[in-house]
Amino acid sequence: EKDEFTLFEHRALLAAMSHRMQARGLSPLQAFHAFNVSRSGLIGSSELYSALRWLDMPVTVPQVHESMRRLDADHDGLISCDDFVAACTDGGSAPPPGAFLDAASPVQDLVIPLLRIPELYRSAPKTPARLLSREELARFAFSLRPAS
């Protein structure tokens, strides 16, 4: 561990988040779906920051990015539902199947305002597609040969 204080801070943040979610009657699964404002099935930095602020937690952008790094199992800058639920439950282990099937009310009406912050990983800027001229296309077409 590069910095024990950072690990302690992250664990304290998770404990406080879990406690505040529970106080609002949200299971980890319900909270994930409520916090996933984009409805993409993945939580980005802005969504996590917005969720923590909605829970009245005074967090900084660097703290959110550190938590994203720790919770993001595949290092794509996004937190999956499984990663989130595992982090919010008993020591980071996944709950048994169906553990939250009888959880409290649905969260369809819960709206978390999105507060934008820089995302953890920015994708490379996309270059616009370039159309080929007729001459370029003809050269390409003639360079193709059937496989033998």
CSV table of N, CA and C in Angstrom, one decimal:
chain,number,residue,atom,x,y,z
A,1,GLU,N,0.9,-1.2,0.0
A,1,GLU,CA,0.0,0.0,0.0
A,1,GLU,C,0.9,1.2,0.0
A,2,LYS,N,0.6,2.1,-0.9
A,2,LYS,CA,1.5,3.3,-1.1
A,2,LYS,C,1.3,4.3,0.1
A,3,ASP,N,0.2,4.3,0.7
A,3,ASP,CA,-0.1,5.3,1.8
A,3,ASP,C,-1.2,4.7,2.7
A,4,GLU,N,-0.8,4.3,3.9
A,4,GLU,CA,-1.8,3.8,4.8
A,4,GLU,C,-2.9,4.7,5.1
A,5,PHE,N,-2.6,6.0,5.2
A,5,PHE,CA,-3.6,7.0,5.5
A,5,PHE,C,-4.7,7.0,4.4
A,6,THR,N,-4.3,6.9,3.1
A,6,THR,CA,-5.2,6.9,2.0
A,6,THR,C,-6.1,5.7,2.1
A,7,LEU,N,-5.6,4.6,2.5
A,7,LEU,CA,-6.4,3.4,2.6
A,7,LEU,C,-7.4,3.5,3.7
A,8,PHE,N,-7.0,4.1,4.9
A,8,PHE,CA,-7.8,4.3,6.0
A,8,PHE,C,-8.9,5.3,5.6
A,9,GLU,N,-8.6,6.4,4.9
A,9,GLU,CA,-9.5,7.4,4.4
A,9,GLU,C,-10.6,6.7,3.5
A,10,HIS,N,-10.1,5.9,2.6
A,10,HIS,CA,-11.1,5.2,1.7
A,10,HIS,C,-12.0,4.3,2.5
A,11,ARG,N,-11.5,3.5,3.4
A,11,ARG,CA,-12.4,2.6,4.2
A,11,ARG,C,-13.4,3.4,5.0
A,12,ALA,N,-12.9,4.6,5.6
A,12,ALA,CA,-13.8,5.4,6.4
A,12,ALA,C,-14.9,6.0,5.5
A,13,LEU,N,-14.6,6.4,4.2
A,13,LEU,CA,-15.5,6.9,3.3
A,13,LEU,C,-16.6,5.8,3.0
A,14,LEU,N,-16.1,4.6,2.7
A,14,LEU,CA,-17.1,3.5,2.4
A,14,LEU,C,-18.0,3.2,3.6
A,15,ALA,N,-17.5,3.2,4.8
A,15,ALA,CA,-18.3,3.0,6.0
A,15,ALA,C,-19.3,4.1,6.2
A,16,ALA,N,-18.9,5.3,6.0
A,16,ALA,CA,-19.8,6.4,6.1
A,16,ALA,C,-20.9,6.4,5.1
A,17,MET,N,-20.5,6.1,3.8
A,17,MET,CA,-21.4,6.0,2.7
A,17,MET,C,-22.5,4.9,3.0
A,18,SER,N,-22.0,3.7,3.4
A,18,SER,CA,-22.9,2.6,3.7
A,18,SER,C,-23.9,3.0,4.8
A,19,HIS,N,-23.4,3.6,5.8
A,19,HIS,CA,-24.2,4.0,7.0
A,19,HIS,C,-25.3,5.0,6.5
A,20,ARG,N,-24.9,6.0,5.7
A,20,ARG,CA,-25.9,7.0,5.3
A,20,ARG,C,-26.9,6.4,4.3
A,21,MET,N,-26.4,5.5,3.5
A,21,MET,CA,-27.4,4.8,2.5
A,21,MET,C,-28.4,4.1,3.4
A,22,GLN,N,-27.9,3.3,4.4
A,22,GLN,CA,-28.8,2.5,5.2
A,22,GLN,C,-29.8,3.5,6.0
A,23,ALA,N,-29.3,4.6,6.4
A,23,ALA,CA,-30.2,5.6,7.1
A,23,ALA,C,-31.3,6.1,6.2
A,24,ARG,N,-31.0,6.1,4.9
A,24,ARG,CA,-32.0,6.6,4.0
A,24,ARG,C,-32.9,5.4,3.4
A,25,GLY,N,-32.7,4.2,4.0
A,25,GLY,CA,-33.5,3.1,3.6
A,25,GLY,C,-33.1,2.5,2.3
A,26,LEU,N,-31.8,2.7,1.9
A,26,LEU,CA,-31.3,2.1,0.6
A,26,LEU,C,-30.4,0.9,0.8
A,27,SER,N,-30.7,-0.2,0.1
A,27,SER,CA,-29.7,-1.3,0.1
A,27,SER,C,-28.6,-0.9,-0.8
A,28,PRO,N,-27.4,-1.5,-0.8
A,28,PRO,CA,-26.4,-1.2,-1.7
A,28,PRO,C,-26.8,-1.3,-3.2
A,29,LEU,N,-27.7,-2.3,-3.5
A,29,LEU,CA,-28.2,-2.5,-4.9
A,29,LEU,C,-29.1,-1.3,-5.3
A,30,GLN,N,-30.0,-1.0,-4.4
A,30,GLN,CA,-30.9,0.2,-4.7
A,30,GLN,C,-30.1,1.4,-4.8
A,31,ALA,N,-29.1,1.6,-4.0
A,31,ALA,CA,-28.3,2.8,-4.0
A,31,ALA,C,-27.5,2.9,-5.3
A,32,PHE,N,-26.9,1.8,-5.8
A,32,PHE,CA,-26.2,1.8,-7.1
A,32,PHE,C,-27.2,2.2,-8.2
A,33,HIS,N,-28.4,1.7,-8.2
A,33,HIS,CA,-29.3,2.1,-9.3
A,33,HIS,C,-29.7,3.5,-9.2
A,34,ALA,N,-29.9,4.0,-8.0
A,34,ALA,CA,-30.2,5.4,-7.8
A,34,ALA,C,-29.0,6.3,-8.2
A,35,PHE,N,-27.8,5.9,-7.9
A,35,PHE,CA,-26.6,6.7,-8.1
A,35,PHE,C,-26.2,6.7,-9.6
A,36,ASN,N,-26.7,5.7,-10.3
A,36,ASN,CA,-26.3,5.5,-11.7
A,36,ASN,C,-27.2,6.4,-12.6
A,37,VAL,N,-27.0,7.7,-12.5
A,37,VAL,CA,-27.8,8.7,-13.1
A,37,VAL,C,-27.9,8.5,-14.7
A,38,SER,N,-26.8,8.1,-15.3
A,38,SER,CA,-26.8,7.9,-16.7
A,38,SER,C,-27.6,6.6,-17.2
A,39,ARG,N,-27.9,5.8,-16.2
A,39,ARG,CA,-28.6,4.5,-16.5
A,39,ARG,C,-27.8,3.6,-17.4
A,40,SER,N,-26.5,3.7,-17.3
A,40,SER,CA,-25.6,2.9,-18.2
A,40,SER,C,-25.2,1.6,-17.5
A,41,GLY,N,-25.5,1.4,-16.3
A,41,GLY,CA,-25.1,0.2,-15.6
A,41,GLY,C,-23.7,0.3,-15.0
A,42,LEU,N,-23.1,1.5,-15.1
A,42,LEU,CA,-21.8,1.7,-14.5
A,42,LEU,C,-21.8,3.1,-13.9
A,43,ILE,N,-21.1,3.3,-12.8
A,43,ILE,CA,-21.0,4.6,-12.2
A,43,ILE,C,-19.6,5.2,-12.5
A,44,GLY,N,-19.7,6.5,-13.0
A,44,GLY,CA,-18.5,7.2,-13.3
A,44,GLY,C,-18.1,8.2,-12.1
A,45,SER,N,-17.1,8.9,-12.2
A,45,SER,CA,-16.6,9.8,-11.2
A,45,SER,C,-17.7,10.8,-10.8
A,46,SER,N,-18.3,11.4,-11.8
A,46,SER,CA,-19.3,12.5,-11.5
A,46,SER,C,-20.5,11.9,-10.8
A,47,GLU,N,-20.9,10.7,-11.2
A,47,GLU,CA,-22.0,10.0,-10.5
A,47,GLU,C,-21.7,9.7,-9.0
A,48,LEU,N,-20.5,9.2,-8.8
A,48,LEU,CA,-20.0,8.9,-7.4
A,48,LEU,C,-20.0,10.1,-6.6
A,49,TYR,N,-19.4,11.2,-7.2
A,49,TYR,CA,-19.3,12.5,-6.5
A,49,TYR,C,-20.7,13.0,-6.1
A,50,SER,N,-21.6,12.9,-7.1
A,50,SER,CA,-22.9,13.4,-6.9
A,50,SER,C,-23.6,12.6,-5.8
A,51,ALA,N,-23.4,11.3,-5.8
A,51,ALA,CA,-24.1,10.5,-4.8
A,51,ALA,C,-23.5,10.8,-3.4
A,52,LEU,N,-22.2,11.0,-3.3
A,52,LEU,CA,-21.7,11.3,-2.0
A,52,LEU,C,-22.1,12.7,-1.5
A,53,ARG,N,-22.2,13.6,-2.4
A,53,ARG,CA,-22.7,14.9,-2.0
A,53,ARG,C,-24.2,14.9,-1.6
A,54,TRP,N,-25.0,14.0,-2.3
A,54,TRP,CA,-26.4,13.8,-2.0
A,54,TRP,C,-26.5,13.2,-0.6
A,55,LEU,N,-25.6,12.4,-0.2
A,55,LEU,CA,-25.6,11.8,1.1
A,55,LEU,C,-25.0,12.7,2.2
A,56,ASP,N,-24.8,14.0,1.8
A,56,ASP,CA,-24.2,15.0,2.7
A,56,ASP,C,-22.8,14.7,3.1
A,57,MET,N,-22.0,14.1,2.3
A,57,MET,CA,-20.6,13.8,2.6
A,57,MET,C,-19.7,14.9,1.9
A,58,PRO,N,-18.9,15.6,2.7
A,58,PRO,CA,-18.0,16.6,2.1
A,58,PRO,C,-16.8,15.9,1.6
A,59,VAL,N,-16.8,15.6,0.3
A,59,VAL,CA,-15.7,14.9,-0.4
A,59,VAL,C,-15.1,15.9,-1.4
A,60,THR,N,-13.8,15.6,-1.7
A,60,THR,CA,-13.1,16.3,-2.7
A,60,THR,C,-12.9,15.5,-4.0
A,61,VAL,N,-12.6,16.1,-5.0
A,61,VAL,CA,-12.4,15.4,-6.3
A,61,VAL,C,-11.3,14.4,-6.2
A,62,PRO,N,-10.2,14.7,-5.6
A,62,PRO,CA,-9.1,13.7,-5.4
A,62,PRO,C,-9.6,12.5,-4.6
A,63,GLN,N,-10.4,12.7,-3.6
A,63,GLN,CA,-10.9,11.6,-2.8
A,63,GLN,C,-11.8,10.7,-3.6
A,64,VAL,N,-12.6,11.3,-4.4
A,64,VAL,CA,-13.5,10.5,-5.3
A,64,VAL,C,-12.7,9.7,-6.3
A,65,HIS,N,-11.7,10.4,-6.9
A,65,HIS,CA,-10.8,9.6,-7.8
A,65,HIS,C,-10.1,8.5,-7.2
A,66,GLU,N,-9.6,8.7,-6.0
A,66,GLU,CA,-8.9,7.6,-5.2
A,66,GLU,C,-9.9,6.4,-5.0
A,67,SER,N,-11.1,6.8,-4.6
A,67,SER,CA,-12.1,5.7,-4.4
A,67,SER,C,-12.4,5.0,-5.7
A,68,MET,N,-12.5,5.8,-6.8
A,68,MET,CA,-12.8,5.1,-8.1
A,68,MET,C,-11.7,4.1,-8.4
A,69,ARG,N,-10.4,4.5,-8.2
A,69,ARG,CA,-9.3,3.6,-8.5
A,69,ARG,C,-9.4,2.4,-7.6
A,70,ARG,N,-9.8,2.5,-6.4
A,70,ARG,CA,-9.9,1.3,-5.5
A,70,ARG,C,-11.1,0.4,-5.8
A,71,LEU,N,-12.2,1.0,-6.2
A,71,LEU,CA,-13.4,0.2,-6.5
A,71,LEU,C,-13.5,-0.3,-7.9
A,72,ASP,N,-12.8,0.2,-8.8
A,72,ASP,CA,-12.8,-0.1,-10.2
A,72,ASP,C,-12.0,-1.4,-10.5
A,73,ALA,N,-12.6,-2.5,-10.5
A,73,ALA,CA,-11.9,-3.8,-10.6
A,73,ALA,C,-11.2,-3.9,-12.0
A,74,ASP,N,-11.8,-3.4,-13.1
A,74,ASP,CA,-11.1,-3.6,-14.4
A,74,ASP,C,-10.4,-2.4,-14.9
A,75,HIS,N,-10.3,-1.4,-14.0
A,75,HIS,CA,-9.5,-0.2,-14.3
A,75,HIS,C,-9.9,0.5,-15.6
A,76,ASP,N,-11.2,0.6,-15.8
A,76,ASP,CA,-11.7,1.4,-17.0
A,76,ASP,C,-12.3,2.7,-16.5
A,77,GLY,N,-12.2,3.1,-15.3
A,77,GLY,CA,-12.7,4.4,-14.8
A,77,GLY,C,-14.1,4.3,-14.4
A,78,LEU,N,-14.7,3.2,-14.4
A,78,LEU,CA,-16.2,3.0,-14.1
A,78,LEU,C,-16.3,1.9,-13.1
A,79,ILE,N,-17.4,2.1,-12.2
A,79,ILE,CA,-17.6,1.1,-11.2
A,79,ILE,C,-18.9,0.3,-11.6
A,80,SER,N,-18.7,-1.1,-11.6
A,80,SER,CA,-19.8,-1.9,-11.9
A,80,SER,C,-20.7,-2.1,-10.7
A,81,CYS,N,-21.9,-2.6,-10.9
A,81,CYS,CA,-22.8,-2.9,-9.8
A,81,CYS,C,-22.2,-3.9,-8.8
A,82,ASP,N,-21.6,-4.9,-9.4
A,82,ASP,CA,-21.0,-5.9,-8.5
A,82,ASP,C,-19.9,-5.3,-7.6
A,83,ASP,N,-19.1,-4.5,-8.2
A,83,ASP,CA,-18.0,-3.8,-7.5
A,83,ASP,C,-18.5,-2.9,-6.4
A,84,PHE,N,-19.6,-2.2,-6.7
A,84,PHE,CA,-20.2,-1.3,-5.7
A,84,PHE,C,-20.8,-2.0,-4.6
A,85,VAL,N,-21.6,-3.0,-4.9
A,85,VAL,CA,-22.3,-3.8,-3.8
A,85,VAL,C,-21.3,-4.5,-3.0
A,86,ALA,N,-20.2,-5.1,-3.6
A,86,ALA,CA,-19.2,-5.8,-2.8
A,86,ALA,C,-18.5,-4.8,-1.8
A,87,ALA,N,-18.3,-3.6,-2.3
A,87,ALA,CA,-17.6,-2.6,-1.5
A,87,ALA,C,-18.4,-2.1,-0.3
A,88,CYS,N,-19.7,-2.1,-0.5
A,88,CYS,CA,-20.7,-1.6,0.5
A,88,CYS,C,-21.1,-2.7,1.5
A,89,THR,N,-20.8,-3.9,1.3
A,89,THR,CA,-21.2,-5.0,2.2
A,89,THR,C,-20.1,-5.5,3.0
A,90,ASP,N,-20.4,-6.2,4.0
A,90,ASP,CA,-19.5,-6.9,4.9
A,90,ASP,C,-18.1,-7.1,4.4
A,91,GLY,N,-17.2,-6.2,4.7
A,91,GLY,CA,-15.8,-6.3,4.4
A,91,GLY,C,-15.4,-6.4,3.0
A,92,GLY,N,-16.3,-6.0,2.1
A,92,GLY,CA,-16.0,-6.0,0.7
A,92,GLY,C,-16.3,-7.3,0.0
A,93,SER,N,-16.9,-8.2,0.7
A,93,SER,CA,-17.3,-9.5,0.0
A,93,SER,C,-18.7,-9.4,-0.5
A,94,ALA,N,-19.0,-10.1,-1.6
A,94,ALA,CA,-20.3,-10.0,-2.2
A,94,ALA,C,-21.4,-10.6,-1.3
A,95,PRO,N,-22.6,-10.0,-1.4
A,95,PRO,CA,-23.7,-10.6,-0.6
A,95,PRO,C,-24.1,-11.9,-1.2
A,96,PRO,N,-24.8,-12.8,-0.4
A,96,PRO,CA,-25.3,-14.0,-1.0
A,96,PRO,C,-26.4,-13.7,-2.1
A,97,PRO,N,-26.5,-14.6,-3.1
A,97,PRO,CA,-27.5,-14.3,-4.1
A,97,PRO,C,-28.9,-14.1,-3.5
A,98,GLY,N,-29.6,-13.1,-4.0
A,98,GLY,CA,-30.9,-12.7,-3.6
A,98,GLY,C,-31.0,-12.0,-2.2
A,99,ALA,N,-29.9,-11.6,-1.7
A,99,ALA,CA,-29.9,-10.9,-0.4
A,99,ALA,C,-30.7,-9.7,-0.3
A,100,PHE,N,-30.9,-9.0,-1.4
A,100,PHE,CA,-31.6,-7.7,-1.4
A,100,PHE,C,-32.9,-7.8,-2.2
A,101,LEU,N,-33.4,-9.1,-2.4
A,101,LEU,CA,-34.7,-9.2,-3.2
A,101,LEU,C,-35.8,-8.6,-2.4
A,102,ASP,N,-35.8,-8.7,-1.1
A,102,ASP,CA,-36.9,-8.1,-0.3
A,102,ASP,C,-36.6,-6.7,0.2
A,103,ALA,N,-35.6,-6.0,-0.4
A,103,ALA,CA,-35.2,-4.7,0.0
A,103,ALA,C,-36.4,-3.7,-0.1
A,104,ALA,N,-36.2,-2.6,0.5
A,104,ALA,CA,-37.3,-1.6,0.6
A,104,ALA,C,-37.8,-1.1,-0.7
A,105,SER,N,-38.5,0.0,-0.7
A,105,SER,CA,-39.2,0.5,-1.9
A,105,SER,C,-38.3,0.7,-3.1
A,106,PRO,N,-38.8,0.6,-4.3
A,106,PRO,CA,-38.0,0.9,-5.5
A,106,PRO,C,-37.6,2.3,-5.5
A,107,VAL,N,-36.6,2.6,-6.4
A,107,VAL,CA,-36.0,3.9,-6.4
A,107,VAL,C,-36.2,4.7,-7.7
A,108,GLN,N,-37.2,4.3,-8.5
A,108,GLN,CA,-37.4,4.9,-9.8
A,108,GLN,C,-37.6,6.4,-9.6
A,109,ASP,N,-38.3,6.8,-8.5
A,109,ASP,CA,-38.6,8.2,-8.4
A,109,ASP,C,-37.5,9.0,-7.7
A,110,LEU,N,-36.4,8.4,-7.3
A,110,LEU,CA,-35.3,9.1,-6.6
A,110,LEU,C,-34.4,9.7,-7.7
A,111,VAL,N,-34.3,11.0,-7.6
A,111,VAL,CA,-33.4,11.7,-8.6
A,111,VAL,C,-32.2,12.3,-7.9
A,112,ILE,N,-31.1,11.9,-8.3
A,112,ILE,CA,-29.8,12.5,-7.7
A,112,ILE,C,-29.3,13.5,-8.7
A,113,PRO,N,-29.2,14.8,-8.4
A,113,PRO,CA,-28.7,15.8,-9.3
A,113,PRO,C,-27.2,15.4,-9.7
A,114,LEU,N,-26.9,15.5,-10.9
A,114,LEU,CA,-25.5,15.2,-11.4
A,114,LEU,C,-24.7,16.4,-11.3
A,115,LEU,N,-23.6,16.3,-10.5
A,115,LEU,CA,-22.6,17.4,-10.3
A,115,LEU,C,-21.4,16.9,-11.1
A,116,ARG,N,-21.1,17.6,-12.2
A,116,ARG,CA,-19.9,17.1,-13.0
A,116,ARG,C,-18.6,17.5,-12.4
A,117,ILE,N,-17.7,16.5,-12.5
A,117,ILE,CA,-16.3,16.7,-12.1
A,117,ILE,C,-15.5,16.0,-13.2
A,118,PRO,N,-14.2,16.2,-13.3
A,118,PRO,CA,-13.4,15.5,-14.3
A,118,PRO,C,-13.5,14.0,-14.1
A,119,GLU,N,-13.7,13.2,-15.1
A,119,GLU,CA,-13.7,11.8,-15.0
A,119,GLU,C,-12.3,11.3,-14.7
A,120,LEU,N,-12.2,10.1,-14.2
A,120,LEU,CA,-10.9,9.5,-13.8
A,120,LEU,C,-10.1,9.3,-15.0
A,121,TYR,N,-10.6,8.7,-16.0
A,121,TYR,CA,-9.8,8.5,-17.3
A,121,TYR,C,-10.6,9.1,-18.4
A,122,ARG,N,-9.9,9.9,-19.1
A,122,ARG,CA,-10.5,10.5,-20.3
A,122,ARG,C,-10.1,9.7,-21.5
A,123,SER,N,-11.1,9.5,-22.4
A,123,SER,CA,-10.8,8.7,-23.6
A,123,SER,C,-10.1,9.7,-24.5
A,124,ALA,N,-9.3,9.1,-25.4
A,124,ALA,CA,-8.6,9.9,-26.4
A,124,ALA,C,-9.6,10.7,-27.2
A,125,PRO,N,-9.3,11.9,-27.6
A,125,PRO,CA,-10.2,12.7,-28.4
A,125,PRO,C,-10.5,12.0,-29.7
A,126,LYS,N,-11.7,11.9,-30.1
A,126,LYS,CA,-12.1,11.2,-31.3
A,126,LYS,C,-11.8,12.1,-32.5
A,127,THR,N,-11.1,11.6,-33.5
A,127,THR,CA,-10.9,12.3,-34.7
A,127,THR,C,-12.1,12.1,-35.6
A,128,PRO,N,-12.6,13.1,-36.3
A,128,PRO,CA,-13.7,12.8,-37.2
A,128,PRO,C,-13.3,11.9,-38.3
A,129,ALA,N,-14.3,11.1,-38.7
A,129,ALA,CA,-14.0,10.2,-39.9
A,129,ALA,C,-13.7,11.0,-41.1
A,130,ARG,N,-12.7,10.6,-41.9
A,130,ARG,CA,-12.3,11.3,-43.1
A,130,ARG,C,-12.8,10.5,-44.3
A,131,LEU,N,-13.5,11.1,-45.2
A,131,LEU,CA,-14.0,10.5,-46.4
A,131,LEU,C,-12.8,10.3,-47.3
A,132,LEU,N,-12.8,9.2,-48.0
A,132,LEU,CA,-11.7,8.9,-49.0
A,132,LEU,C,-12.2,9.5,-50.3
A,133,SER,N,-11.2,10.0,-51.0
A,133,SER,CA,-11.5,10.6,-52.4
A,133,SER,C,-11.7,9.3,-53.3
A,134,ARG,N,-12.2,9.6,-54.5
A,134,ARG,CA,-12.4,8.5,-55.5
A,134,ARG,C,-11.1,7.8,-55.8
A,135,GLU,N,-10.0,8.7,-55.9
A,135,GLU,CA,-8.7,8.1,-56.3
A,135,GLU,C,-8.1,7.2,-55.2
A,136,GLU,N,-8.3,7.7,-53.9
A,136,GLU,CA,-7.8,6.9,-52.8
A,136,GLU,C,-8.6,5.6,-52.7
A,137,LEU,N,-9.9,5.7,-52.9
A,137,LEU,CA,-10.7,4.5,-52.9
A,137,LEU,C,-10.3,3.5,-54.0
A,138,ALA,N,-10.1,4.0,-55.2
A,138,ALA,CA,-9.7,3.2,-56.3
A,138,ALA,C,-8.3,2.5,-56.0
A,139,ARG,N,-7.4,3.2,-55.4
A,139,ARG,CA,-6.1,2.6,-55.1
A,139,ARG,C,-6.3,1.5,-54.1
A,140,PHE,N,-7.1,1.7,-53.1
A,140,PHE,CA,-7.4,0.7,-52.1
A,140,PHE,C,-8.0,-0.5,-52.7
A,141,ALA,N,-9.0,-0.3,-53.5
A,141,ALA,CA,-9.8,-1.4,-54.1
A,141,ALA,C,-8.9,-2.3,-55.0
A,142,PHE,N,-7.9,-1.6,-55.7
A,142,PHE,CA,-7.0,-2.4,-56.5
A,142,PHE,C,-5.9,-3.1,-55.7
A,143,SER,N,-5.7,-2.7,-54.5
A,143,SER,CA,-4.6,-3.3,-53.7
A,143,SER,C,-5.1,-4.6,-53.0
A,144,LEU,N,-6.4,-4.8,-53.0
A,144,LEU,CA,-7.0,-6.0,-52.4
A,144,LEU,C,-6.8,-7.2,-53.3
A,145,ARG,N,-6.4,-8.3,-52.8
A,145,ARG,CA,-6.3,-9.6,-53.6
A,145,ARG,C,-7.0,-10.7,-52.8
A,146,PRO,N,-7.6,-11.6,-53.5
A,146,PRO,CA,-8.2,-12.7,-52.8
A,146,PRO,C,-7.1,-13.6,-52.1
A,147,ALA,N,-7.5,-14.1,-51.0
A,147,ALA,CA,-6.5,-15.0,-50.3
A,147,ALA,C,-6.4,-16.4,-51.1
A,148,SER,N,-5.3,-17.0,-51.1
A,148,SER,CA,-5.1,-18.2,-51.8
A,148,SER,C,-5.1,-19.4,-50.9
